[in-house]
PDB file of C-alpha atoms in Angstrom:
ATOM      1  CA  UNK Y 267     160.061 150.832 172.104  1.00  0.00           C
ATOM      2  CA  UNK Y 268     158.472 148.514 169.547  1.00  0.00           C
ATOM      3  CA  UNK Y 269     155.129 148.928 167.790  1.00  0.00           C
ATOM      4  CA  UNK Y 270     151.898 147.242 168.874  1.00  0.00           C
ATOM      5  CA  UNK Y 271     149.393 145.579 166.538  1.00  0.00           C
ATOM      6  CA  UNK Y 272     146.545 148.072 166.209  1.00  0.00           C
ATOM      7  CA  UNK Y 273     143.831 145.419 166.014  1.00  0.00           C
ATOM      8  CA  UNK Y 274     140.125 146.294 165.998  1.00  0.00           C
ATOM      9  CA  UNK Y 275     139.248 149.975 165.587  1.00  0.00           C
ATOM     10  CA  UNK Y 276     136.038 150.867 167.415  1.00  0.00           C
ATOM     11  CA  UNK Y 277     134.319 154.109 166.384  1.00  0.00           C
ATOM     12  CA  UNK Y 278     132.285 156.158 168.865  1.00  0.00           C
ATOM     13  CA  UNK Y 279     130.340 159.116 167.490  1.00  0.00           C
ATOM     14  CA  UNK Y 280     128.075 161.925 168.694  1.00  0.00           C
ATOM     15  CA  UNK Y 281     127.260 164.875 166.464  1.00  0.00           C
ATOM     16  CA  UNK Y 282     130.446 166.332 164.981  1.00  0.00           C
ATOM     17  CA  UNK Y 283     132.722 164.473 167.420  1.00  0.00           C
ATOM     18  CA  UNK Y 284     134.205 161.056 166.663  1.00  0.00           C
ATOM     19  CA  UNK Y 285     136.628 158.874 168.590  1.00  0.00           C
ATOM     20  CA  UNK Y 286     138.544 155.830 167.383  1.00  0.00           C
ATOM     21  CA  UNK Y 287     139.504 153.342 170.119  1.00  0.00           C
ATOM     22  CA  UNK Y 288     141.940 150.418 169.797  1.00  0.00           C
ATOM     23  CA  UNK Y 289     141.519 147.983 172.723  1.00  0.00           C
ATOM     24  CA  UNK Y 290     144.374 145.712 171.566  1.00  0.00           C
ATOM     25  CA  UNK Y 291     146.825 148.622 171.267  1.00  0.00           C
ATOM     26  CA  UNK Y 292     146.892 149.573 174.921  1.00  0.00           C
ATOM     27  CA  UNK Y 293     143.235 150.545 175.304  1.00  0.00           C
ATOM     28  CA  UNK Y 294     143.983 153.906 173.732  1.00  0.00           C
ATOM     29  CA  UNK Y 295     142.052 156.581 171.927  1.00  0.00           C
ATOM     30  CA  UNK Y 296     143.705 156.237 168.532  1.00  0.00           C
ATOM     31  CA  UNK Y 297     142.116 159.332 166.987  1.00  0.00           C
ATOM     32  CA  UNK Y 298     139.977 162.257 168.118  1.00  0.00           C
ATOM     33  CA  UNK Y 299     138.118 164.039 165.326  1.00  0.00           C
ATOM     34  CA  UNK Y 300     135.822 167.072 165.537  1.00  0.00           C
ATOM     35  CA  UNK Y 301     134.093 168.687 162.547  1.00  0.00           C
ATOM     36  CA  UNK Y 302     136.520 166.915 160.208  1.00  0.00           C
ATOM     37  CA  UNK Y 303     139.719 167.942 162.038  1.00  0.00           C
ATOM     38  CA  UNK Y 304     141.987 165.190 163.425  1.00  0.00           C
ATOM     39  CA  UNK Y 305     143.562 166.214 166.732  1.00  0.00           C
ATOM     40  CA  UNK Y 306     145.833 163.265 167.541  1.00  0.00           C
ATOM     41  CA  UNK Y 307     148.888 161.668 165.990  1.00  0.00           C
ATOM     42  CA  UNK Y 308     147.198 158.484 164.810  1.00  0.00           C
ATOM     43  CA  UNK Y 309     148.152 154.872 164.082  1.00  0.00           C
ATOM     44  CA  UNK Y 310     148.678 155.552 160.372  1.00  0.00           C
ATOM     45  CA  UNK Y 311     150.818 158.693 160.694  1.00  0.00           C
ATOM     46  CA  UNK Y 312     154.183 156.916 160.705  1.00  0.00           C
ATOM     47  CA  UNK Y 313     154.988 157.215 164.427  1.00  0.00           C
ATOM     48  CA  UNK Y 314     154.164 153.630 165.316  1.00  0.00           C
ATOM     49  CA  UNK Y 315     156.180 153.038 168.521  1.00  0.00           C
ATOM     50  CA  UNK Y 316     153.782 152.080 171.318  1.00  0.00           C
ATOM     51  CA  UNK Y 317     154.772 155.181 173.277  1.00  0.00           C
ATOM     52  CA  UNK Y 318     154.324 157.694 170.436  1.00  0.00           C
ATOM     53  CA  UNK Y 319     150.716 157.962 169.226  1.00  0.00           C
ATOM     54  CA  UNK Y 320     147.086 158.356 170.237  1.00  0.00           C
ATOM     55  CA  UNK Y 321     145.990 159.116 173.784  1.00  0.00           C
ATOM     56  CA  UNK Y 322     146.851 156.118 175.926  1.00  0.00           C
ATOM     57  CA  UNK Y 323     146.205 155.296 179.593  1.00  0.00           C
ATOM     58  CA  UNK Y 324     149.144 155.493 181.976  1.00  0.00           C
ATOM     59  CA  UNK Y 325     148.627 153.028 184.824  1.00  0.00           C
ATOM     60  CA  UNK Y 326     149.676 152.131 187.512  1.00  0.00           C
ATOM     61  CA  UNK Y 327     152.343 154.825 187.221  1.00  0.00           C
ATOM     62  CA  UNK Y 328     152.990 157.772 184.891  1.00  0.00           C
ATOM     63  CA  UNK Y 329     156.315 159.100 183.690  1.00  0.00           C
ATOM     64  CA  UNK Y 330     159.610 157.517 184.670  1.00  0.00           C
ATOM     65  CA  UNK Y 331     160.350 155.459 187.764  1.00  0.00           C
ATOM     66  CA  UNK Y 332     164.071 155.966 188.286  1.00  0.00           C
ATOM     67  CA  UNK Y 333     165.892 152.795 187.230  1.00  0.00           C
ATOM     68  CA  UNK Y 334     162.568 150.997 187.752  1.00  0.00           C
ATOM     69  CA  UNK Y 335     163.360 150.774 191.473  1.00  0.00           C
ATOM     70  CA  UNK Y 336     161.575 151.768 194.675  1.00  0.00           C
ATOM     71  CA  UNK Y 337     161.019 150.526 198.219  1.00  0.00           C
ATOM     72  CA  UNK Y 338     157.680 149.434 199.655  1.00  0.00           C
ATOM     73  CA  UNK Y 339     156.816 147.662 202.889  1.00  0.00           C
ATOM     74  CA  UNK Y 340     160.475 147.618 203.876  1.00  0.00           C
ATOM     75  CA  UNK Y 341     161.838 145.840 200.812  1.00  0.00           C
ATOM     76  CA  UNK Y 342     163.164 146.842 197.370  1.00  0.00           C
ATOM     77  CA  UNK Y 343     161.138 146.292 194.190  1.00  0.00           C
ATOM     78  CA  UNK Y 344     162.233 146.237 190.551  1.00  0.00           C
ATOM     79  CA  UNK Y 345     159.949 147.082 187.620  1.00  0.00           C
ATOM     80  CA  UNK Y 346     160.753 146.031 184.039  1.00  0.00           C
ATOM     81  CA  UNK Y 347     162.833 148.708 182.287  1.00  0.00           C
ATOM     82  CA  UNK Y 348     161.003 150.108 179.269  1.00  0.00           C
ATOM     83  CA  UNK Y 349     162.817 153.301 178.223  1.00  0.00           C
ATOM     84  CA  UNK Y 350     166.588 153.238 178.580  1.00  0.00           C
ATOM     85  CA  UNK Y 351     167.490 152.617 182.218  1.00  0.00           C
ATOM     86  CA  UNK Y 352     164.017 153.579 183.528  1.00  0.00           C
ATOM     87  CA  UNK Y 353     160.455 152.195 183.706  1.00  0.00           C
ATOM     88  CA  UNK Y 354     157.972 154.520 181.998  1.00  0.00           C
ATOM     89  CA  UNK Y 355     154.196 155.075 181.847  1.00  0.00           C
ATOM     90  CA  UNK Y 356     153.073 151.860 183.527  1.00  0.00           C
ATOM     91  CA  UNK Y 357     151.954 148.692 181.784  1.00  0.00           C
ATOM     92  CA  UNK Y 358     148.436 149.528 180.542  1.00  0.00           C
ATOM     93  CA  UNK Y 359     149.480 151.114 177.259  1.00  0.00           C
ATOM     94  CA  UNK Y 360     151.315 147.928 176.257  1.00  0.00           C
ATOM     95  CA  UNK Y 361     148.469 145.497 176.974  1.00  0.00           C
ATOM     96  CA  UNK Y 362     145.233 144.355 175.354  1.00  0.00           C
ATOM     97  CA  UNK Y 363     142.142 145.618 177.189  1.00  0.00           C
ATOM     98  CA  UNK Y 364     138.896 143.655 177.388  1.00  0.00           C
ATOM     99  CA  UNK Y 365     135.728 145.262 176.025  1.00  0.00           C
ATOM    100  CA  UNK Y 366     133.084 144.882 178.768  1.00  0.00           C
ATOM    101  CA  UNK Y 367     130.379 147.297 177.531  1.00  0.00           C
ATOM    102  CA  UNK Y 368     129.791 149.046 174.231  1.00  0.00           C
ATOM    103  CA  UNK Y 369     127.313 151.436 172.631  1.00  0.00           C
ATOM    104  CA  UNK Y 370     127.384 153.988 169.810  1.00  0.00           C
ATOM    105  CA  UNK Y 371     128.644 156.703 172.146  1.00  0.00           C
ATOM    106  CA  UNK Y 372     130.473 154.922 174.977  1.00  0.00           C
ATOM    107  CA  UNK Y 373     132.910 152.097 175.596  1.00  0.00           C
ATOM    108  CA  UNK Y 374     134.047 150.428 178.815  1.00  0.00           C
ATOM    109  CA  UNK Y 375     137.355 148.564 178.888  1.00  0.00           C
ATOM    110  CA  UNK Y 376     138.969 146.501 181.638  1.00  0.00           C
ATOM    111  CA  UNK Y 377     142.474 145.261 182.355  1.00  0.00           C
ATOM    112  CA  UNK Y 378     143.619 142.778 184.988  1.00  0.00           C
ATOM    113  CA  UNK Y 379     147.016 143.628 186.442  1.00  0.00           C
ATOM    114  CA  UNK Y 380     148.213 140.091 186.988  1.00  0.00           C
ATOM    115  CA  UNK Y 381     151.001 139.760 189.491  1.00  0.00           C
ATOM    116  CA  UNK Y 382     154.281 139.200 187.710  1.00  0.00           C
ATOM    117  CA  UNK Y 383     153.164 140.828 184.423  1.00  0.00           C
ATOM    118  CA  UNK Y 384     155.089 144.041 184.958  1.00  0.00           C
ATOM    119  CA  UNK Y 385     153.278 145.036 188.173  1.00  0.00           C
ATOM    120  CA  UNK Y 386     153.826 142.823 191.219  1.00  0.00           C
ATOM    121  CA  UNK Y 387     150.826 143.978 193.297  1.00  0.00           C
ATOM    122  CA  UNK Y 388     147.838 142.897 191.199  1.00  0.00           C
ATOM    123  CA  UNK Y 389     144.590 144.856 190.897  1.00  0.00           C
ATOM    124  CA  UNK Y 390     142.100 145.666 188.146  1.00  0.00           C
ATOM    125  CA  UNK Y 391     141.645 148.774 185.996  1.00  0.00           C
ATOM    126  CA  UNK Y 392     138.426 149.952 184.336  1.00  0.00           C
ATOM    127  CA  UNK Y 393     138.447 152.705 181.716  1.00  0.00           C
ATOM    128  CA  UNK Y 394     135.336 154.359 180.266  1.00  0.00           C
ATOM    129  CA  UNK Y 395     135.362 156.484 177.101  1.00  0.00           C
ATOM    130  CA  UNK Y 396     132.232 158.537 176.345  1.00  0.00           C
ATOM    131  CA  UNK Y 397     131.576 160.844 173.376  1.00  0.00           C
ATOM    132  CA  UNK Y 398     129.195 163.808 173.370  1.00  0.00           C
ATOM    133  CA  UNK Y 399     128.594 166.314 170.544  1.00  0.00           C
ATOM    134  CA  UNK Y 400     131.013 168.862 172.027  1.00  0.00           C
ATOM    135  CA  UNK Y 401     133.331 166.759 174.176  1.00  0.00           C
ATOM    136  CA  UNK Y 402     134.968 163.463 175.070  1.00  0.00           C
ATOM    137  CA  UNK Y 403     135.160 162.235 178.653  1.00  0.00           C
ATOM    138  CA  UNK Y 404     137.657 159.632 179.846  1.00  0.00           C
ATOM    139  CA  UNK Y 405     137.418 157.981 183.257  1.00  0.00           C
ATOM    140  CA  UNK Y 406     139.720 155.413 184.844  1.00  0.00           C
ATOM    141  CA  UNK Y 407     139.579 153.520 188.154  1.00  0.00           C
ATOM    142  CA  UNK Y 408     142.124 151.125 189.623  1.00  0.00           C
ATOM    143  CA  UNK Y 409     140.910 148.749 192.341  1.00  0.00           C
ATOM    144  CA  UNK Y 410     143.504 146.975 194.450  1.00  0.00           C
ATOM    145  CA  UNK Y 411     143.198 143.247 194.933  1.00  0.00           C
ATOM    146  CA  UNK Y 412     144.102 141.248 198.020  1.00  0.00           C
ATOM    147  CA  UNK Y 413     147.247 143.224 198.785  1.00  0.00           C
ATOM    148  CA  UNK Y 414     148.253 146.811 199.373  1.00  0.00           C
ATOM    149  CA  UNK Y 415     150.392 148.716 196.868  1.00  0.00           C
ATOM    150  CA  UNK Y 416     152.147 152.063 196.531  1.00  0.00           C
ATOM    151  CA  UNK Y 417     149.500 154.656 195.693  1.00  0.00           C
ATOM    152  CA  UNK Y 418     149.201 154.339 191.893  1.00  0.00           C
ATOM    153  CA  UNK Y 419     149.421 157.288 189.539  1.00  0.00           C
ATOM    154  CA  UNK Y 420     146.792 157.268 186.782  1.00  0.00           C
ATOM    155  CA  UNK Y 421     146.676 159.453 183.691  1.00  0.00           C
ATOM    156  CA  UNK Y 422     146.581 159.733 179.913  1.00  0.00           C
ATOM    157  CA  UNK Y 423     149.259 160.636 177.393  1.00  0.00           C
ATOM    158  CA  UNK Y 424     147.641 162.450 174.436  1.00  0.00           C
ATOM    159  CA  UNK Y 425     149.848 163.081 171.405  1.00  0.00           C
ATOM    160  CA  UNK Y 426     148.166 166.151 169.936  1.00  0.00           C
ATOM    161  CA  UNK Y 427     149.138 167.192 166.437  1.00  0.00           C
ATOM    162  CA  UNK Y 428     151.271 170.303 166.808  1.00  0.00           C
ATOM    163  CA  UNK Y 429     149.088 173.081 168.192  1.00  0.00           C
ATOM    164  CA  UNK Y 430     149.295 176.679 166.963  1.00  0.00           C
ATOM    165  CA  UNK Y 431     148.842 178.350 170.355  1.00  0.00           C
ATOM    166  CA  UNK Y 432     147.872 177.317 173.868  1.00  0.00           C
ATOM    167  CA  UNK Y 433     146.961 178.803 177.252  1.00  0.00           C
ATOM    168  CA  UNK Y 434     148.526 177.111 180.284  1.00  0.00           C
ATOM    169  CA  UNK Y 435     148.898 178.706 183.740  1.00  0.00           C
ATOM    170  CA  UNK Y 436     150.575 176.290 186.209  1.00  0.00           C
ATOM    171  CA  UNK Y 437     151.321 177.199 189.821  1.00  0.00           C
ATOM    172  CA  UNK Y 438     154.527 175.180 190.347  1.00  0.00           C
ATOM    173  CA  UNK Y 439     156.706 172.487 188.774  1.00  0.00           C
ATOM    174  CA  UNK Y 440     159.009 169.585 189.614  1.00  0.00           C
ATOM    175  CA  UNK Y 441     162.625 170.424 188.662  1.00  0.00           C
ATOM    176  CA  UNK Y 442     164.386 167.635 186.797  1.00  0.00           C
ATOM    177  CA  UNK Y 443     167.878 166.365 187.579  1.00  0.00           C
ATOM    178  CA  UNK Y 444     170.660 165.325 185.197  1.00  0.00           C
ATOM    179  CA  UNK Y 445     168.842 162.037 184.455  1.00  0.00           C
ATOM    180  CA  UNK Y 446     165.677 163.897 183.469  1.00  0.00           C
ATOM    181  CA  UNK Y 447     163.771 162.638 186.546  1.00  0.00           C
ATOM    182  CA  UNK Y 448     161.360 164.847 188.501  1.00  0.00           C
ATOM    183  CA  UNK Y 449     162.589 165.940 191.939  1.00  0.00           C
ATOM    184  CA  UNK Y 450     161.398 167.833 195.015  1.00  0.00           C
ATOM    185  CA  UNK Y 451     160.959 170.489 196.314  1.00  0.00           C
ATOM    186  CA  UNK Y 452     158.499 172.150 193.958  1.00  0.00           C
ATOM    187  CA  UNK Y 453     159.620 175.418 192.396  1.00  0.00           C
ATOM    188  CA  UNK Y 454     157.926 178.375 190.664  1.00  0.00           C
ATOM    189  CA  UNK Y 455     157.203 177.465 187.023  1.00  0.00           C
ATOM    190  CA  UNK Y 456     159.980 178.633 184.691  1.00  0.00           C
ATOM    191  CA  UNK Y 457     158.374 178.270 181.337  1.00  0.00           C
ATOM    192  CA  UNK Y 458     156.543 176.560 180.156  1.00  0.00           C
ATOM    193  CA  UNK Y 459     159.157 174.025 179.182  1.00  0.00           C
ATOM    194  CA  UNK Y 460     159.067 170.233 179.144  1.00  0.00           C
ATOM    195  CA  UNK Y 461     158.393 169.288 182.770  1.00  0.00           C
ATOM    196  CA  UNK Y 462     155.722 168.120 185.242  1.00  0.00           C
ATOM    197  CA  UNK Y 463     153.579 170.970 186.593  1.00  0.00           C
ATOM    198  CA  UNK Y 464     150.997 171.484 189.309  1.00  0.00           C
ATOM    199  CA  UNK Y 465     147.998 173.149 187.651  1.00  0.00           C
ATOM    200  CA  UNK Y 466     144.353 173.408 188.739  1.00  0.00           C
ATOM    201  CA  UNK Y 467     142.958 175.445 185.832  1.00  0.00           C
ATOM    202  CA  UNK Y 468     141.875 174.247 182.360  1.00  0.00           C
ATOM    203  CA  UNK Y 469     144.345 174.217 179.472  1.00  0.00           C
ATOM    204  CA  UNK Y 470     143.246 175.558 176.078  1.00  0.00           C
ATOM    205  CA  UNK Y 471     144.719 174.428 172.747  1.00  0.00           C
ATOM    206  CA  UNK Y 472     144.164 176.110 169.374  1.00  0.00           C
ATOM    207  CA  UNK Y 473     144.629 174.616 165.910  1.00  0.00           C
ATOM    208  CA  UNK Y 474     142.911 174.709 162.518  1.00  0.00           C
ATOM    209  CA  UNK Y 475     140.259 177.167 163.705  1.00  0.00           C
ATOM    210  CA  UNK Y 476     139.183 174.998 166.634  1.00  0.00           C
ATOM    211  CA  UNK Y 477     139.540 175.478 170.374  1.00  0.00           C
ATOM    212  CA  UNK Y 478     140.023 172.451 172.633  1.00  0.00           C
ATOM    213  CA  UNK Y 479     139.799 172.882 176.412  1.00  0.00           C
ATOM    214  CA  UNK Y 480     141.421 170.219 178.609  1.00  0.00           C
ATOM    215  CA  UNK Y 481     139.865 169.662 182.052  1.00  0.00           C
ATOM    216  CA  UNK Y 482     140.627 167.050 184.705  1.00  0.00           C
ATOM    217  CA  UNK Y 483     140.477 166.360 188.421  1.00  0.00           C
ATOM    218  CA  UNK Y 484     144.217 165.664 188.101  1.00  0.00           C
ATOM    219  CA  UNK Y 485     146.483 168.146 189.852  1.00  0.00           C
ATOM    220  CA  UNK Y 486     149.541 167.262 187.773  1.00  0.00           C
ATOM    221  CA  UNK Y 487     150.160 167.892 184.070  1.00  0.00           C
ATOM    222  CA  UNK Y 488     153.227 166.986 182.047  1.00  0.00           C
ATOM    223  CA  UNK Y 489     153.948 169.346 179.152  1.00  0.00           C
ATOM    224  CA  UNK Y 490     156.100 167.898 176.342  1.00  0.00           C
ATOM    225  CA  UNK Y 491     156.703 169.880 173.158  1.00  0.00           C
ATOM    226  CA  UNK Y 492     160.066 168.681 171.781  1.00  0.00           C
ATOM    227  CA  UNK Y 493     158.832 166.845 168.642  1.00  0.00           C
ATOM    228  CA  UNK Y 494     158.242 169.026 165.591  1.00  0.00           C
ATOM    229  CA  UNK Y 495     154.993 167.196 164.822  1.00  0.00           C
ATOM    230  CA  UNK Y 496     153.310 166.975 168.248  1.00  0.00           C
ATOM    231  CA  UNK Y 497     152.447 168.693 171.526  1.00  0.00           C
ATOM    232  CA  UNK Y 498     151.585 166.723 174.682  1.00  0.00           C
ATOM    233  CA  UNK Y 499     149.643 167.830 177.757  1.00  0.00           C
ATOM    234  CA  UNK Y 500     149.286 164.799 180.036  1.00  0.00           C
ATOM    235  CA  UNK Y 501     146.908 164.825 183.040  1.00  0.00           C
ATOM    236  CA  UNK Y 502     148.044 162.547 185.847  1.00  0.00           C
ATOM    237  CA  UNK Y 503     147.136 162.028 189.481  1.00  0.00           C
ATOM    238  CA  UNK Y 504     150.718 162.350 190.725  1.00  0.00           C
ATOM    239  CA  UNK Y 505     154.260 163.129 189.592  1.00  0.00           C
ATOM    240  CA  UNK Y 506     156.773 161.022 187.687  1.00  0.00           C
ATOM    241  CA  UNK Y 507     158.872 158.812 189.990  1.00  0.00           C
ATOM    242  CA  UNK Y 508     155.983 158.999 192.454  1.00  0.00           C
ATOM    243  CA  UNK Y 509     156.937 155.771 194.245  1.00  0.00           C
ATOM    244  CA  UNK Y 510     160.225 157.417 195.254  1.00  0.00           C
ATOM    245  CA  UNK Y 511     158.852 160.922 195.912  1.00  0.00           C
ATOM    246  CA  UNK Y 512     155.933 160.043 198.178  1.00  0.00           C
ATOM    247  CA  UNK Y 513     154.939 157.290 200.572  1.00  0.00           C
ATOM    248  CA  UNK Y 514     151.134 157.007 200.275  1.00  0.00           C
ATOM    249  CA  UNK Y 515     149.621 153.515 200.197  1.00  0.00           C
ATOM    250  CA  UNK Y 516     146.520 152.121 198.491  1.00  0.00           C
ATOM    251  CA  UNK Y 517     145.183 149.457 200.860  1.00  0.00           C
ATOM    252  CA  UNK Y 518     143.891 146.070 199.761  1.00  0.00           C
ATOM    253  CA  UNK Y 519     140.520 146.551 198.094  1.00  0.00           C
ATOM    254  CA  UNK Y 520     141.019 150.320 197.847  1.00  0.00           C
ATOM    255  CA  UNK Y 521     140.307 152.434 194.771  1.00  0.00           C
ATOM    256  CA  UNK Y 522     141.903 155.390 193.030  1.00  0.00           C
ATOM    257  CA  UNK Y 523     140.382 157.154 190.039  1.00  0.00           C
ATOM    258  CA  UNK Y 524     140.800 160.037 187.583  1.00  0.00           C
ATOM    259  CA  UNK Y 525     138.773 161.765 184.864  1.00  0.00           C
ATOM    260  CA  UNK Y 526     139.740 163.833 181.819  1.00  0.00           C
ATOM    261  CA  UNK Y 527     137.497 165.922 179.550  1.00  0.00           C
ATOM    262  CA  UNK Y 528     138.355 167.344 176.127  1.00  0.00           C
ATOM    263  CA  UNK Y 529     135.820 170.046 175.270  1.00  0.00           C
ATOM    264  CA  UNK Y 530     135.490 171.605 171.793  1.00  0.00           C
ATOM    265  CA  UNK Y 531     134.438 175.131 170.850  1.00  0.00           C
ATOM    266  CA  UNK Y 532     134.890 177.479 167.907  1.00  0.00           C
ATOM    267  CA  UNK Y 533     138.113 179.475 168.035  1.00  0.00           C
TER     268      UNK Y 533
END
């Protein structure tokens, strides 16, 4: 996957916490800094593929959609393939987001999902990023337009610099098949290893003498720890390949939303 132009870098700051946001590079948090410690793989760290840095929004799906294909309203649909033979992480992280409100400590971004631009059902997404002295809160809402759509999956993909230790206590996970795609039924968690998990308790990361607690109303978290330089815990409102694993519908004019908090404390 190719790199994106980083564009304008907007700084939000409160106390010892600072966030760098790049609206043109997928509306992502490009860096998260607390008390002088950078927590994310940033735009200048040499991992410049659009999929591989910062903490970017995943919308209107998260993870892989198998071969980019699914059925809805009795007909087949094809999404653009973006990682090998599959469609991954939606379209939001590849697009420029509009800045609609801005202050020293908060930023609101919006993205129109035009029909035919990688998502055939339309809709509008609003993302709000707010910084407080001890935390960062991300919120995202997708509003359907004039037509129904498969229930979207919303989330974020943070590329944390490799953590030293973490606490993670999931209740179940989605086994993956030979193509690396999540499947049903759910199974007892085996790991942790790199998979999608059901987890309703906070996750705690430790590095450089700091403690970062991850909280969300999401019930699904993807854990990805293969790279030597990074660890990913990704909150999302549903599983990978959701359009093939479930049949829920977001009606015309309906809304779906998610929030994610990153809370700092001394180790």
